[in-house]
């Protein structure tokens, strides 16, 4: 029987106009309602590099990059070529009773970036990588406890969610994994108190917190590493969002000269097409997990180390190196932060710009003038953090920039663009932010009319 010549791009073209209806009926209806409410249902048709194109072929600048997945941009030709070469080669994929050549190559290349580590475990996602880290830490130390930070985000599967300090994600799914304790970010005294019981297997931390783009003090991460060593606790750097050049170093932890016992990678390692996660660790830890032949597969995952994922990781590293994207992230990020910081004195609603490389947070806060304060309070009473939508929605609708609020109830907008953005893109960002923020200081005005609409929606939701 001849095989059909399925052209998925034709299926996309034929059904794209029905995307919202299909999702409302078969998938997540609430997400469809959100997108329609804030005017984001524009029907994206194409992605290229740092740009997205909607159903009318209007170009948008993507500062969300799939939550950091598209560090090298969408549909990079080198990545596509690598994936096609795998599909065209009839490779013996996922034999299981064999070892993967491409996994060996990718592991070898990743470890060059962390020469103090020796072994790699591959998984299918960031959350799976966190789950592996929990298991490895407990098994290697014989201890039950895991310490994480307030405002942390480590994933939404059960173990990872147990280390995620966000009631919006945890609510309805508790009780979670026992033995997990949160300490304040940047609080070494609290960390020492938690570790002093010598019952803690690992301390896991995002070098820069994704929720809020919170930076550590210069003392926190080196001090945490020293405390972990003192009490026999493993230090785990969750670089799932911050790694792969995002902050102007290949690993964000490098900014503080810390050498963790484990480094967790995912998101950008995939190149945006094939999910992949990687746990890098020390040999003495790894060997305590896989310590004899009958435990050779004591932890694993069916699709981990598949050839497409490994090829995506190899190609992504090639692009990062060839195009010097780590250096570019450092340069463009510094310039963009400076340009945005210069706006702060001119706008009372704008409080701070912070970050490293192309992981940037723009924080807003309560104004001092009475007219603005009254409008701000109406929004905050209806829904904490609602003001940021008065910035992100006009950025999207009027300036064709896609960005996000940095967490539930947050007053910070996060910029997480592809590392391939240009000087022209940065000027686009600066002009758009300046215009929109200026508009937010005009009461009454178009932006505060949007605010009234959002408040009305919030009130209806609560009712």
PDB file of C-alpha atoms in Angstrom, residues 188 191 195 203 205 219-235 253 256-261:
ATOM      1  CA  UNK A 188      22.769  33.357  53.742  1.00  0.00           C
ATOM      2  CA  UNK A 191      20.346  29.102  54.268  1.00  0.00           C
ATOM      3  CA  UNK A 195      21.542  23.342  56.103  1.00  0.00           C
ATOM      4  CA  UNK A 203      20.240  23.534  47.591  1.00  0.00           C
ATOM      5  CA  UNK A 205      18.802  27.972  42.903  1.00  0.00           C
ATOM      6  CA  UNK A 219      28.001  37.501  48.173  1.00  0.00           C
ATOM      7  CA  UNK A 220      24.988  35.182  47.923  1.00  0.00           C
ATOM      8  CA  UNK A 221      25.964  32.484  45.420  1.00  0.00           C
ATOM      9  CA  UNK A 222      29.631  32.162  46.500  1.00  0.00           C
ATOM     10  CA  UNK A 223      28.462  32.138  50.120  1.00  0.00           C
ATOM     11  CA  UNK A 224      25.808  29.520  49.355  1.00  0.00           C
ATOM     12  CA  UNK A 225      28.404  27.310  47.655  1.00  0.00           C
ATOM     13  CA  UNK A 226      30.669  27.584  50.703  1.00  0.00           C
ATOM     14  CA  UNK A 227      27.805  26.697  53.063  1.00  0.00           C
ATOM     15  CA  UNK A 228      26.854  23.695  50.929  1.00  0.00           C
ATOM     16  CA  UNK A 229      30.434  22.446  51.110  1.00  0.00           C
ATOM     17  CA  UNK A 230      30.534  23.024  54.886  1.00  0.00           C
ATOM     18  CA  UNK A 231      27.396  20.964  55.534  1.00  0.00           C
ATOM     19  CA  UNK A 232      27.800  18.286  52.867  1.00  0.00           C
ATOM     20  CA  UNK A 233      24.919  19.600  50.747  1.00  0.00           C
ATOM     21  CA  UNK A 234      24.984  19.530  46.942  1.00  0.00           C
ATOM     22  CA  UNK A 235      24.771  22.879  45.126  1.00  0.00           C
ATOM     23  CA  UNK A 253      26.728  31.197  37.521  1.00  0.00           C
ATOM     24  CA  UNK A 256      29.962  34.871  40.431  1.00  0.00           C
ATOM     25  CA  UNK A 257      32.787  32.351  39.841  1.00  0.00           C
ATOM     26  CA  UNK A 258      30.879  29.460  41.406  1.00  0.00           C
ATOM     27  CA  UNK A 259      31.344  25.803  40.403  1.00  0.00           C
ATOM     28  CA  UNK A 260      28.120  23.907  41.239  1.00  0.00           C
ATOM     29  CA  UNK A 261      27.807  20.166  41.810  1.00  0.00           C
TER      30      UNK A 261
END
